[in-house]
Amino acid sequence: MRIGILGAGQLGQMLALAGYPLGNRFVFFDTSGSPSADIGRTFNANEDGSALQAFLQEVDLVTYEFEHLPVELVRQVAALKPLYPSVEAIRVCQNRAEEKALFDRLNIPVAPYRLVASAEELAEACRELMQQGAAAVVAKSITEGYDGKGQAVLRDASDAQAAWQAIGHERLVVEAFVDFVREVSMIAVRGQKGDVVFYPMAENHHSEGILRYSLAPMPDLAAEVQRQAEGYIHALLDALEYVGVLTLELFQTADGRLVANEMAPRVHNSGHWTQNGAVTSQFENHLRAIQGLPLGDTRALAPTCMVNIIGQSAPAEVLLALPEAHLHLYGKEERPGRKLGHLNLVAADTASLLKNVEQASQKLPDAPAPKFSFVV
Amino acid sequence: MRIGILGAGQLGQMLALAGYPLGNRFVFFDTSGSPSADIGRTFNANEDGSALQAFLQEVDLVTYEFEHLPVELVRQVAALKPLYPSVEAIRVCQNRAEEKALFDRLNIPVAPYRLVASAEELAEACRELMQQGAAAVVAKSITEGYDGKGQAVLRDASDAQAAWQAIGHERLVVEAFVDFVREVSMIAVRGQKGDVVFYPMAENHHSEGILRYSLAPMPDLAAEVQRQAEGYIHALLDALEYVGVLTLELFQTADGRLVANEMAPRVHNSGHWTQNGAVTSQFENHLRAIQGLPLGDTRALAPTCMVNIIGQSAPAEVLLALPEAHLHLYGKEERPGRKLGHLNLVAADTASLLKNVEQASQKLPDAPAPKFSFVV
């Protein structure tokens, strides 16, 4: 099976590495101008569409590693080749207004929010949400959100004019700030026949809008909270007639409640721990799903923490000397804020794992000190 | 680091898949005429040596996945680029007479043997070894043995003429047949500074000269037998100033003794179980060793059995539906006797594992019924 991937970054590369053993071969279609997958031919998008046509001739099946693609492009692809997840999944996931509407329709709890189309409406929404008790609000562009870009936090309605200009989009969603204890993510996979498997949720530690650590399984996660998140994502998967890996990011509040933040219709950085910490990785399960193969076991093997390598790495000999460290470099040049790779650390118990994560963070330039919500 | 691999088959492909996450990229040099690695550029050997020169210009470091290479070729490579394991390791491992002499020198027990250069000498050696108690003898060509090719079993000195002609080599080694309980293999890795790690031994089940099943760890393996094998391979690694993965195949007799059979200076089919059953795979550890990186943990995670897919496969959806099954296809066309891929089955305990292996064998066309020496 020749699989075409829209996008040509590290997620595409890791999909290909997981797919070779399944007998798959890969080609990539890049719209970013900086492809890095480097494992199979890459077609670079061009004006007249001939690169897209050439790409499509090389593939039996198309998936994507990046959802901020023109819907029109994705429709063109789907008209010619099987595409998973569907155009509808991309359309909804790349539009925060659509996404919120779907969450609402499926009774998935979200923070109170408003849609606004001017600085004045933004100020008004900010006032309203803060009157209802929000300590602050977060304004986000409706489209093209990625890694904290196109977002602003407002602590007062008087911040509205500046925030509006900083974001520079025509429509925003304004959300009450959630007073959360931790950020978590639920990753699930739906097969072509509607079969669904769920990974144990991960706790995610962001810094400056970039994911730095993901740890799973969480030692203090109540079984009913895991089941609740599974219920939410199952509803989303079914509503979208989804095939492949879907990621749902949520907040957990002090009283244990889950509040959905956003979803990503693809393999996700917070699921990289599954490469070494679960029976079947998210990458392999995505490929199994889109090819109509049986889904693999999602059980965690041992406590695992993914540590992102951002901007600058440490020498491989230093990182590989850490206990049970699995290195995943993407082959990219160092550049501030760039995701260059990650380390998966595995340990027999969470306490040992946290010690090793602490050690890893000290080896990596500019890594923030790891902080998790639980005590072990 | 750009790594050149001499040989371009499935071992090279699996090395490359393990090396991408370490930041390595790969090119291949094929002397077989049927390269299948398909993950990076392959240079096909040609008469004037220009392909070899072009290959060498693309790489920082060279290793091999196939040891039956002309020593002259390997010397040429080593003169221009760092090569691991060394020319000496290849030279010894591709010559059964050299190999036996090294085993003897290091006091590693082998079956009684003779070197012969004619049908008459073969008959005489057969008579002698059988007089000393051998039930039969095995004659093997000195060079180019692979997967049971170039071998013959003699049950009587009168078989000598036919055996000599069938093998068709100028020099043979003739070994007393070992009355073994099981075939086992020890895989170890030596780093550039002489650091060594050992995998738990595997029990191997061959059929018609081809490996069909490898299971590790063996539930009934005495710790002192593992240590004894570690001692043997450690002596070999040090004597050869070896860097990388070395495989030692042994017989175990009814009284628990180990008798060395042969060694392979490379990652080995009987070590494929480490991809899913050990903390660090043999492929990754070979790459770590040859790059001077710290060696990874070789601990087994759970009982694991590698099941080779030979000649003809079953549909992926059937194989992936087996419990905790990891599929590794090499992307090769079906052909009788050809290694097309393998399945790694992992289970919580050996009894469950054996049930799953039994199930797998029933799904695979022409797979022999799995037989292991132990009872669980």
mmCIF file of C-alpha atoms in Angstrom, chain A residues 188-198 234 237-238 242-244 288-289 292-296:
data_model
loop_
_atom_site.group_PDB
_atom_site.id
_atom_site.type_symbol
_atom_site.label_atom_id
_atom_site.label_comp_id
_atom_site.label_asym_id
_atom_site.label_seq_id
_atom_site.Cartn_x
_atom_site.Cartn_y
_atom_site.Cartn_z
ATOM 1 C CA ALA A 188 -8.354 7.423 20.420
ATOM 2 C CA VAL A 189 -8.428 5.539 17.155
ATOM 3 C CA ARG A 190 -11.449 4.591 15.079
ATOM 4 C CA GLY A 191 -11.265 1.923 12.393
ATOM 5 C CA GLN A 192 -13.148 1.719 9.130
ATOM 6 C CA LYS A 193 -15.891 -0.401 10.689
ATOM 7 C CA GLY A 194 -16.430 1.951 13.624
ATOM 8 C CA ASP A 195 -14.277 -0.049 16.058
ATOM 9 C CA VAL A 196 -12.632 2.257 18.616
ATOM 10 C CA VAL A 197 -9.657 1.939 20.990
ATOM 11 C CA PHE A 198 -8.493 4.470 23.573
ATOM 12 C CA HIS A 234 -16.136 8.362 21.170
ATOM 13 C CA LEU A 237 -15.362 9.996 16.440
ATOM 14 C CA ASP A 238 -18.822 8.688 15.653
ATOM 15 C CA TYR A 242 -13.887 9.418 11.739
ATOM 16 C CA VAL A 243 -11.183 6.956 10.628
ATOM 17 C CA GLY A 244 -7.723 7.249 12.191
ATOM 18 C CA ARG A 288 -3.863 0.287 10.777
ATOM 19 C CA ALA A 289 -7.102 2.310 10.938
ATOM 20 C CA GLY A 292 -8.918 -1.171 7.425
ATOM 21 C CA LEU A 293 -6.632 -3.374 9.532
ATOM 22 C CA PRO A 294 -7.444 -4.527 13.075
ATOM 23 C CA LEU A 295 -6.497 -1.888 15.652
ATOM 24 C CA GLY A 296 -3.610 -2.696 17.990
#
